[in-house]
Amino acid sequence: MEKSSTRATLSDAPWHPHLVWWCRMGVRYGSLLPLFFLGVLPLARVGVTCVYAAFVGLTCAMPFMATLAWLTWREFDHPAPATRREPCAGEPHPPRDPSAPRSDEEKEEEEGNDVGDVTAPVRTVAVIGGGAAGLAALRQMLAHGMDAVLFERTDDVGGLWDYASPERSKVFRNVLQNVTKTHNRFAGHHPPKDWPIYLGQEHTLKYLRSFAEKFGLMNRVRLRSEVTSCVETANGFELVIEAEEIAATQKTSPRAEKRSRSIRAAQSAAATTTTPATVRVSRTEVFDAVCVCTGQLAAPSVPDDLNFSSFTGAVVHSSEYRDPRDLAEARVLVVGTGAASGSDIAQDACALAESVTVSVRTHRWMIHRGLTQGAPTLLARTCSAMPAWFGSLLALYADWIPFFFTPGMTDSRDFLNAVALGRITLKPTISEVNGSTVTFTDGTSRDFDAIVLATGFKRAVPFVHHALRPTHRGLYKGALHPRRPRAAYV
C-alpha cells in the first residue's frame, strides 16, 4: 500500500508574493539607489533649509510688516501717507523727453490734476455693475459706513452668470467653475452642502442672489439703471444715469359720456385712466467716489493679424457660444485655450461635433480638475481660517515672489484625456484663412465649418471719461487709478 503525503511548497507561504514583489522592485530600481543617496538627499536637505530660512525670515519680518501696515493703512474717512508702492494723487510721472509730443491722454491728465479734493472724506460711493465684484464691493462699503449705491442696467443682479439674459451673459449652458464651492465663495456665506462640488451657471447665479439677500444689499441696488457717463468735477464724480420709470398712458374714460356732446367731442381723448408703462428717464447724481465693477469680460478681443472675414463658415467669440447643439455635426476649430474657456468649450463641443481642433499658441500647464475629489485641502482650510488682514499683507508685500509656471496654468477638466483619445486634435497657430480652409504654421491645412475664438477679452468702459480710464501705466494693485485714487476698478 502506497502512502500518500503532501508537502507544502515555498510558493504557498503567505509572505511569498510580497517577497517576490519587493525583489522585483529591487531589481528594477536598485541601480537608482546610489543616485538617490548622492543626489536626492542633498537636494532634499537644501529644500528643507530654504523652507526653514523662509519661515524664519517671514517670522522676523512679520512684526515690521504689521507695524508698517498699521502706520500706512488707508481708511476712507482719514487719508494716510502712501506706502512705498502706492502712487499719490498728483505724483509726477517718470522723467520723459521734453521734446517728445504729448498725447491727448497726457494733456487731459495734466488739465485734470487739480480736479477734486483728495483729502475730503468719502461718504457717498457709486458702484457700477451688479455682478460678483459689484456685490462684494457694495457689501464692504456698507460695512465701513459709507452711503453706497449700486447701479445695474438689467432687471436683476448676477452679472455674466445670468444665462437667461443673452445680452450680458458670457457663459454657456454646461459651464462649470474651475474651482470648488469651498474655494470660490464669499466670506460668511457658504453654499448649501447638497449642491455639486463644482457649481454651474444656474447654481452660481442662485448663490450670488442669495448673497445679496442675506446681507440686505438689494435695498441699495437700483435695477434697470444704466450709467451712461462718468466725469470727475470739483464736487466729485458726476454720473448720468438712464433709468426706467413707470409712466401713465391715456385712455378714454366712460365718465366722459355724462358730459355734454360739445364738451365730450373736444375732451373725450383727454379723459384718462392710468395704466402702467415704462419710459427712459435721465438724471444726474454726484458721488465722492466711484467703483467700476463691470468686469474684465466686457469686449471680446479678436486678433487683428488674421482675416477671419474671409472665412465662409460661422465665426463666434467664446462669449457668444451658448449650447453644443449649435455645433452639431460641424468641423469646429477653437482658437486658443484661454484661462479655461477654450479647453472647456472644446470638451463641450466634441460631444456632438464631427471633429474639434484646438489651435494653441502658448502651451500652458494643464491641471486635471478634481485632484482631491472636491475635498478641501489643508492649504484651503488654513487659508479659510486666516483673518482677512493677513491676506491684505500678502497682497501688499508678497507680489515680488516669482511665479515659476511662466506660461500659466489652465484647469483642463478632461481635456488631456480627450486629446489622448483623439476626440480633440491640437494644432499650432494659424497662418492663413482662405474660405473654409485654415492653414497652420506647421504647413498643414484643414477645412472647418465653424471657428470659436477663445482669445480673451479687453477692458471697455465707454461711459467713463478718458481721464479716468485705465491707461498704459496700469492700475495700482490692478484696482486703483494711479492719479485719481477715488476711481477704482474691481
Coordinates of C-alpha atoms in Angstrom, one line a residue:
M1 CA 0.0 0.0 0.0
E2 CA 1.5 3.3 -1.1
K3 CA 1.4 6.1 1.5
S4 CA 0.4 9.5 0.1
S5 CA 1.9 12.7 1.6
T6 CA 1.6 16.4 0.8
R7 CA 4.5 18.7 1.1
A8 CA 4.0 22.4 1.5
T9 CA 5.9 24.3 -1.3
L10 CA 7.6 27.7 -0.9
S11 CA 5.0 29.4 -3.1
D12 CA 2.2 28.5 -0.8
A13 CA 3.6 30.6 2.0
P14 CA 1.6 33.8 2.7
W15 CA 4.6 36.0 2.6
H16 CA 5.9 34.7 -0.7
P17 CA 4.0 37.1 -3.1
H18 CA 5.2 40.1 -1.1
L19 CA 8.8 38.9 -1.1
V20 CA 8.7 38.4 -4.8
W21 CA 7.3 41.9 -5.4
W22 CA 10.0 43.5 -3.2
C23 CA 12.7 41.6 -5.0
R24 CA 11.3 42.7 -8.4
M25 CA 11.3 46.3 -7.3
G26 CA 14.8 45.9 -6.0
V27 CA 16.0 44.6 -9.4
R28 CA 14.1 47.4 -11.2
Y29 CA 15.2 50.3 -9.0
G30 CA 18.3 49.0 -7.4
S31 CA 20.5 50.9 -9.8
L32 CA 18.9 54.1 -8.8
L33 CA 19.8 53.8 -5.1
P34 CA 23.3 55.4 -5.5
L35 CA 21.7 58.3 -7.3
F36 CA 19.1 58.6 -4.5
F37 CA 21.7 58.9 -1.8
L38 CA 24.1 61.0 -3.8
G39 CA 21.5 63.4 -5.3
V40 CA 18.1 63.3 -3.8
L41 CA 19.0 63.5 -0.2
P42 CA 21.3 66.6 -0.6
L43 CA 18.6 68.3 -2.7
A44 CA 16.0 67.5 -0.1
R45 CA 18.3 68.9 2.6
V46 CA 18.7 72.1 0.6
G47 CA 14.9 72.3 0.1
V48 CA 14.3 71.9 3.8
T49 CA 16.9 74.5 4.6
C50 CA 15.3 77.0 2.1
V51 CA 11.9 76.4 3.6
Y52 CA 13.2 76.8 7.1
A53 CA 15.1 80.0 6.1
A54 CA 11.9 81.4 4.5
F55 CA 9.9 80.6 7.6
V56 CA 12.4 82.3 9.9
G57 CA 12.6 85.3 7.6
L58 CA 8.9 85.7 7.5
T59 CA 8.6 85.3 11.2
C60 CA 11.2 88.1 11.7
A61 CA 9.6 90.4 9.1
M62 CA 6.0 89.9 10.3
P63 CA 6.1 92.4 13.2
F64 CA 7.6 95.0 10.9
M65 CA 5.1 94.3 8.2
A66 CA 2.2 94.5 10.6
T67 CA 3.5 97.8 12.1
L68 CA 4.0 99.3 8.7
A69 CA 0.6 98.2 7.6
W70 CA -0.9 99.8 10.7
L71 CA 1.0 103.1 10.1
T72 CA 0.1 103.3 6.5
W73 CA -3.3 101.8 6.5
R74 CA -5.6 103.9 4.4
E75 CA -9.0 104.5 5.8
F76 CA -11.5 106.2 3.5
D77 CA -12.5 108.7 6.1
H78 CA -8.9 109.6 7.2
P79 CA -6.3 109.6 4.4
A80 CA -2.9 108.2 5.4
P81 CA 0.6 108.5 3.8
A82 CA 1.1 106.3 0.9
T83 CA 3.2 103.1 1.2
R84 CA 6.4 102.6 -0.8
R85 CA 4.5 101.3 -3.8
E86 CA 1.3 103.3 -3.6
P87 CA 1.2 106.3 -6.0
C88 CA -0.1 109.5 -4.6
A89 CA -2.6 111.8 -6.3
G90 CA -0.6 114.3 -8.4
E91 CA 2.6 112.3 -8.1
P92 CA 4.8 113.1 -11.2
H93 CA 5.4 110.6 -13.9
P94 CA 9.0 109.2 -14.5
P95 CA 11.2 111.6 -16.5
R96 CA 10.3 111.9 -20.1
D97 CA 11.8 113.6 -23.1
P98 CA 10.6 117.2 -23.1
S99 CA 10.8 117.5 -26.9
A100 CA 8.5 114.5 -27.4
P101 CA 5.0 115.4 -28.4
R102 CA 2.3 114.9 -25.8
S103 CA -0.7 112.8 -26.4
D104 CA -4.3 113.8 -25.9
E105 CA -4.4 111.5 -22.9
E106 CA -1.5 113.2 -21.2
K107 CA -2.9 116.6 -21.9
E108 CA -6.2 115.6 -20.3
E109 CA -4.4 114.2 -17.3
E110 CA -2.4 117.5 -16.8
E111 CA -5.5 119.6 -17.1
G112 CA -7.3 117.4 -14.5
N113 CA -4.6 117.1 -11.9
D114 CA -6.3 119.6 -9.6
V115 CA -9.8 118.2 -10.0
G116 CA -11.4 117.3 -6.7
D117 CA -10.1 117.3 -3.1
V118 CA -8.4 114.1 -2.3
T119 CA -8.3 114.9 1.5
A120 CA -12.1 115.3 1.9
P121 CA -13.8 112.2 3.5
V122 CA -15.6 109.8 1.3
R123 CA -19.2 109.5 2.2
T124 CA -21.1 108.6 -1.0
V125 CA -19.9 105.9 -3.4
A126 CA -21.3 104.7 -6.7
V127 CA -20.8 101.1 -7.5
I128 CA -21.4 100.3 -11.2
G129 CA -22.3 96.7 -12.1
G130 CA -24.3 94.1 -10.2
G131 CA -22.1 91.1 -10.7
A132 CA -19.9 89.2 -8.2
A133 CA -17.4 92.1 -7.9
G134 CA -20.1 94.7 -7.5
L135 CA -21.9 92.9 -4.8
A136 CA -18.7 92.2 -2.9
A137 CA -17.6 95.9 -3.2
L138 CA -21.1 97.1 -2.1
R139 CA -21.1 94.8 1.0
Q140 CA -17.7 96.1 2.2
M141 CA -18.5 99.7 1.6
L142 CA -21.7 99.4 3.6
A143 CA -19.8 97.7 6.3
H144 CA -17.5 100.7 6.6
G145 CA -20.4 103.1 7.0
M146 CA -20.5 104.6 3.5
D147 CA -23.6 105.6 1.7
A148 CA -23.0 103.3 -1.3
V149 CA -25.5 102.7 -4.2
L150 CA -25.1 100.0 -6.8
F151 CA -26.4 100.7 -10.4
E152 CA -27.4 97.6 -12.5
R153 CA -28.7 98.1 -16.0
T154 CA -30.7 94.9 -16.2
D155 CA -33.7 93.7 -14.1
D156 CA -31.7 91.7 -11.5
V157 CA -28.2 91.1 -10.2
G158 CA -25.9 88.3 -11.2
G159 CA -23.8 89.7 -14.0
L160 CA -22.4 87.4 -16.6
W161 CA -23.8 84.3 -14.8
D162 CA -27.3 85.2 -15.8
Y163 CA -27.7 82.6 -18.7
A164 CA -31.3 83.7 -19.3
S165 CA -30.1 87.2 -20.3
P166 CA -28.1 86.8 -23.6
E167 CA -27.2 90.5 -23.8
R168 CA -25.0 90.3 -20.7
S169 CA -24.3 86.6 -20.2
K170 CA -20.8 85.4 -21.1
V171 CA -21.2 81.7 -20.1
F172 CA -22.6 78.6 -21.9
R173 CA -25.1 76.1 -20.7
N174 CA -22.8 73.4 -19.4
V175 CA -20.1 75.6 -18.0
L176 CA -18.6 74.7 -14.6
Q177 CA -16.4 76.7 -12.3
N178 CA -12.8 75.7 -12.3
V179 CA -12.6 75.7 -8.5
T180 CA -14.7 74.1 -5.9
K181 CA -17.5 75.7 -4.0
T182 CA -15.4 75.7 -0.8
H183 CA -12.7 77.8 -2.5
N184 CA -14.7 80.2 -4.6
R185 CA -17.1 81.8 -2.1
F186 CA -17.7 84.9 -0.2
A187 CA -16.8 85.2 3.5
G188 CA -19.7 84.4 5.8
H189 CA -21.8 82.8 3.1
H190 CA -21.3 79.1 2.4
P191 CA -23.1 77.3 -0.5
P192 CA -25.5 74.6 0.6
K193 CA -24.0 71.2 1.3
D194 CA -26.3 69.4 -1.1
W195 CA -25.0 71.5 -4.1
P196 CA -22.5 70.0 -6.5
I197 CA -18.8 70.4 -5.7
Y198 CA -18.2 72.4 -8.9
L199 CA -21.1 74.9 -9.4
G200 CA -22.6 75.5 -12.8
Q201 CA -24.1 78.7 -14.1
E202 CA -27.5 78.0 -12.5
H203 CA -26.2 77.4 -9.0
T204 CA -23.7 80.2 -9.3
L205 CA -26.5 82.7 -10.1
K206 CA -28.6 81.4 -7.2
Y207 CA -25.6 81.8 -4.9
L208 CA -24.9 85.4 -5.9
R209 CA -28.6 86.4 -5.5
S210 CA -28.8 84.6 -2.1
F211 CA -25.7 86.5 -1.0
A212 CA -27.3 89.8 -1.9
E213 CA -30.5 88.9 0.0
K214 CA -28.6 87.6 3.1
F215 CA -26.7 90.8 3.7
G216 CA -29.5 93.1 2.7
L217 CA -27.8 94.5 -0.4
M218 CA -30.9 94.7 -2.6
N219 CA -32.1 97.7 -0.6
R220 CA -29.1 99.6 -2.0
V221 CA -29.4 98.3 -5.6
R222 CA -31.1 100.3 -8.4
L223 CA -32.1 98.0 -11.1
R224 CA -32.8 99.0 -14.7
S225 CA -30.4 101.9 -14.2
E226 CA -27.6 102.3 -16.7
V227 CA -24.7 104.7 -16.2
T228 CA -24.0 106.4 -19.5
S229 CA -21.4 109.0 -18.4
C230 CA -18.9 109.3 -15.5
V231 CA -16.9 112.6 -15.2
E232 CA -14.9 113.9 -12.3
T233 CA -15.7 117.5 -11.4
A234 CA -14.7 119.8 -8.5
N235 CA -17.7 118.5 -6.5
G236 CA -16.9 114.8 -7.1
F237 CA -17.9 112.3 -9.7
E238 CA -20.8 113.3 -11.8
L239 CA -22.8 110.3 -13.2
V240 CA -25.5 110.5 -15.8
I241 CA -28.0 107.6 -15.2
E242 CA -30.7 106.5 -17.5
A243 CA -33.4 104.6 -15.6
E244 CA -36.7 103.0 -16.5
E245 CA -39.6 104.6 -14.6
I246 CA -43.4 104.0 -14.7
A247 CA -45.3 106.5 -16.7
A248 CA -49.0 106.9 -17.5
T249 CA -50.8 106.4 -20.8
Q250 CA -54.1 107.9 -21.6
K251 CA -57.3 106.0 -22.4
T252 CA -60.9 107.1 -22.8
S253 CA -63.0 107.2 -19.6
P254 CA -66.7 106.2 -19.5
R255 CA -67.4 109.2 -17.3
A256 CA -67.0 111.5 -20.3
E257 CA -70.3 110.2 -21.6
K258 CA -72.1 112.2 -18.9
R259 CA -70.9 115.4 -20.2
S260 CA -72.4 117.4 -23.0
R261 CA -71.8 116.4 -26.5
S262 CA -69.9 119.6 -27.3
I263 CA -67.5 119.1 -24.4
R264 CA -67.3 115.3 -25.0
A265 CA -66.3 115.8 -28.6
A266 CA -63.5 118.1 -27.5
Q267 CA -62.3 116.3 -24.4
S268 CA -63.0 112.6 -24.9
A269 CA -59.4 111.9 -25.7
A270 CA -58.2 113.8 -22.7
A271 CA -60.3 112.0 -20.1
T272 CA -58.0 109.4 -18.7
T273 CA -57.5 106.2 -16.7
T274 CA -53.9 105.2 -15.8
T275 CA -52.2 102.0 -17.0
P276 CA -48.6 101.2 -16.1
A277 CA -45.9 101.8 -18.7
T278 CA -42.1 102.4 -18.6
V279 CA -40.2 105.3 -20.0
R280 CA -36.4 106.1 -20.0
V281 CA -35.6 109.0 -17.7
S282 CA -32.2 110.6 -17.5
R283 CA -30.9 112.2 -14.3
T284 CA -27.5 113.3 -12.9
E285 CA -26.1 112.4 -9.5
V286 CA -22.8 113.3 -7.8
F287 CA -20.7 110.9 -5.6
D288 CA -17.5 111.3 -3.7
A289 CA -16.0 108.1 -5.2
V290 CA -16.8 105.6 -7.9
C291 CA -16.2 101.9 -8.2
V292 CA -16.5 100.4 -11.7
C293 CA -17.4 96.7 -11.4
T294 CA -18.4 96.0 -15.0
G295 CA -15.8 93.2 -15.1
Q296 CA -12.9 92.1 -17.3
L297 CA -15.2 90.3 -19.8
A298 CA -16.6 93.5 -21.4
A299 CA -15.4 93.5 -25.0
P300 CA -14.1 90.4 -27.0
S301 CA -10.5 90.5 -28.1
V302 CA -10.1 89.4 -31.7
P303 CA -6.7 89.0 -33.4
D304 CA -6.0 91.7 -36.0
D305 CA -3.4 89.8 -37.9
L306 CA -5.8 87.2 -39.2
N307 CA -8.5 87.9 -41.7
F308 CA -11.4 85.9 -40.3
S309 CA -13.9 87.9 -42.5
S310 CA -12.8 85.7 -45.5
F311 CA -13.9 82.5 -43.6
T312 CA -17.1 81.2 -45.2
G313 CA -18.3 79.4 -42.1
A314 CA -19.5 80.8 -38.7
V315 CA -17.1 82.8 -36.6
V316 CA -18.1 83.4 -33.0
H317 CA -16.3 84.5 -29.8
S318 CA -16.3 82.3 -26.8
S319 CA -18.6 84.7 -25.1
E320 CA -21.2 84.0 -27.8
Y321 CA -21.0 80.3 -27.5
R322 CA -24.2 79.0 -25.8
D323 CA -25.0 75.3 -26.5
P324 CA -23.2 72.4 -28.0
R325 CA -26.2 71.7 -30.2
D326 CA -25.3 74.8 -32.2
L327 CA -22.2 73.0 -33.4
A328 CA -23.7 69.5 -34.0
E329 CA -22.0 67.6 -36.8
A330 CA -19.7 70.5 -37.6
R331 CA -16.0 70.7 -38.0
V332 CA -15.0 73.1 -35.3
L333 CA -11.8 75.0 -34.8
V334 CA -11.2 76.5 -31.3
V335 CA -8.5 79.2 -31.4
G336 CA -6.7 79.4 -28.0
T337 CA -7.2 77.7 -24.7
G338 CA -7.5 80.8 -22.5
A339 CA -7.6 80.6 -18.8
A340 CA -10.2 77.8 -19.1
S341 CA -12.8 78.8 -21.7
G342 CA -11.1 77.4 -24.8
S343 CA -10.5 74.0 -23.3
D344 CA -14.0 73.8 -21.7
I345 CA -15.7 74.8 -25.0
A346 CA -13.6 72.2 -26.9
Q347 CA -14.7 69.5 -24.5
D348 CA -18.3 70.6 -24.6
A349 CA -18.4 70.7 -28.4
C350 CA -16.7 67.4 -29.1
A351 CA -19.7 65.5 -27.8
L352 CA -21.8 66.5 -30.8
A353 CA -19.4 67.9 -33.3
E354 CA -17.9 65.9 -36.1
S355 CA -14.4 67.0 -35.2
V356 CA -12.8 69.5 -32.8
T357 CA -9.4 71.1 -33.4
V358 CA -7.7 73.5 -30.9
S359 CA -5.1 75.9 -32.2
V360 CA -2.6 76.7 -29.4
R361 CA -0.1 79.5 -29.5
T362 CA 1.4 79.1 -25.9
H363 CA 1.3 75.7 -24.3
R364 CA 0.2 76.0 -20.7
W365 CA 0.4 73.8 -17.7
M366 CA -2.7 71.6 -17.7
I367 CA -4.1 70.6 -14.3
H368 CA -6.8 68.0 -14.0
R369 CA -9.9 69.2 -12.3
G370 CA -10.8 67.4 -9.1
L371 CA -7.4 66.1 -7.9
T372 CA -8.7 66.0 -4.3
Q373 CA -12.2 64.9 -5.4
G374 CA -13.6 68.2 -4.2
A375 CA -12.5 67.8 -0.6
P376 CA -10.9 70.9 1.0
T377 CA -7.2 70.5 1.3
L378 CA -5.1 71.5 4.3
L379 CA -4.0 74.7 2.4
A380 CA -7.6 75.6 1.7
R381 CA -8.6 75.1 5.3
T382 CA -5.6 77.1 6.5
C383 CA -6.4 80.0 4.2
S384 CA -10.1 80.0 5.2
A385 CA -9.1 80.2 8.9
M386 CA -6.7 83.1 8.4
P387 CA -8.0 86.7 9.0
A388 CA -8.6 89.0 6.1
W389 CA -5.9 91.4 7.1
F390 CA -3.3 88.7 6.6
G391 CA -4.4 88.3 3.0
S392 CA -4.1 92.1 2.6
L393 CA -0.5 91.9 3.8
L394 CA 0.3 89.2 1.4
A395 CA -1.3 91.2 -1.5
L396 CA 0.8 94.3 -0.5
Y397 CA 4.2 92.7 0.2
A398 CA 4.3 89.2 -1.4
D399 CA 3.9 90.2 -5.1
W400 CA 7.7 90.0 -5.5
I401 CA 7.6 86.2 -5.2
P402 CA 8.3 84.8 -8.7
F403 CA 5.8 82.6 -10.4
F404 CA 7.7 79.6 -11.8
F405 CA 4.9 78.5 -14.2
T406 CA 5.6 81.3 -16.6
P407 CA 3.1 80.3 -19.4
G408 CA 0.4 80.0 -16.8
M409 CA -1.9 77.2 -15.7
T410 CA -5.2 76.0 -17.0
D411 CA -7.8 73.9 -15.4
S412 CA -8.2 71.2 -18.0
R413 CA -11.0 69.1 -16.6
D414 CA -10.8 66.1 -19.1
F415 CA -9.0 68.0 -21.9
L416 CA -5.9 65.8 -21.8
N417 CA -7.9 62.6 -21.9
A418 CA -9.9 63.9 -24.9
V419 CA -6.7 64.7 -26.7
A420 CA -5.2 61.3 -25.9
L421 CA -8.4 59.6 -27.2
G422 CA -8.3 61.5 -30.4
R423 CA -11.6 63.4 -29.7
I424 CA -9.6 66.7 -29.8
T425 CA -6.7 67.5 -32.1
L426 CA -4.0 70.0 -31.2
K427 CA -2.6 72.3 -33.9
P428 CA -0.1 75.3 -33.8
T429 CA -1.1 78.9 -34.6
I430 CA -2.9 79.9 -37.7
S431 CA -1.0 81.3 -40.6
E432 CA -3.8 81.9 -43.2
V433 CA -7.6 81.7 -43.6
N434 CA -9.0 81.2 -47.1
G435 CA -12.6 80.3 -47.5
S436 CA -13.3 77.3 -45.4
T437 CA -9.6 76.2 -45.4
V438 CA -7.4 77.1 -42.5
T439 CA -3.6 76.8 -42.8
F440 CA -1.4 76.4 -39.7
T441 CA 2.2 77.3 -39.2
D442 CA 3.3 73.7 -39.4
G443 CA 2.2 73.7 -43.1
T444 CA -0.9 71.5 -42.7
S445 CA -4.4 72.7 -43.8
R446 CA -7.9 71.6 -42.8
D447 CA -11.5 72.6 -43.7
F448 CA -13.8 73.8 -41.0
D449 CA -17.4 74.8 -40.6
A450 CA -17.1 77.0 -37.5
I451 CA -14.4 78.9 -35.6
V452 CA -14.7 79.7 -31.9
L453 CA -12.3 82.4 -30.8
A454 CA -11.2 81.8 -27.2
T455 CA -8.8 84.8 -27.5
G456 CA -9.8 86.6 -24.3
F457 CA -11.3 90.0 -23.6
K458 CA -10.2 93.6 -23.3
R459 CA -11.5 96.1 -20.8
A460 CA -14.0 98.5 -22.2
V461 CA -15.6 101.3 -20.1
P462 CA -17.0 103.7 -22.8
F463 CA -19.2 105.5 -20.2
V464 CA -16.1 106.6 -18.2
H465 CA -14.3 109.8 -19.1
H466 CA -10.9 109.3 -20.8
A467 CA -9.0 110.8 -17.8
L468 CA -10.5 108.2 -15.5
R469 CA -9.9 105.1 -17.7
P470 CA -7.1 102.7 -17.1
T471 CA -4.0 103.7 -19.1
H472 CA -0.9 102.0 -20.4
R473 CA 0.6 102.8 -16.9
G474 CA -1.8 100.3 -15.4
L475 CA -3.6 100.5 -12.1
Y476 CA -2.2 100.3 -8.6
K477 CA -2.7 96.7 -7.4
G478 CA -4.9 96.3 -10.5
A479 CA -7.7 98.3 -8.9
L480 CA -7.0 102.0 -8.2
H481 CA -6.3 104.7 -10.7
P482 CA -2.7 106.0 -10.1
R483 CA -3.6 109.7 -10.3
R484 CA -7.2 109.5 -9.0
P485 CA -7.3 107.1 -6.1
R486 CA -11.1 107.6 -5.7
A487 CA -11.7 105.9 -9.0
A488 CA -11.5 102.1 -8.6
Y489 CA -11.9 99.1 -10.9
V490 CA -12.8 95.8 -9.4

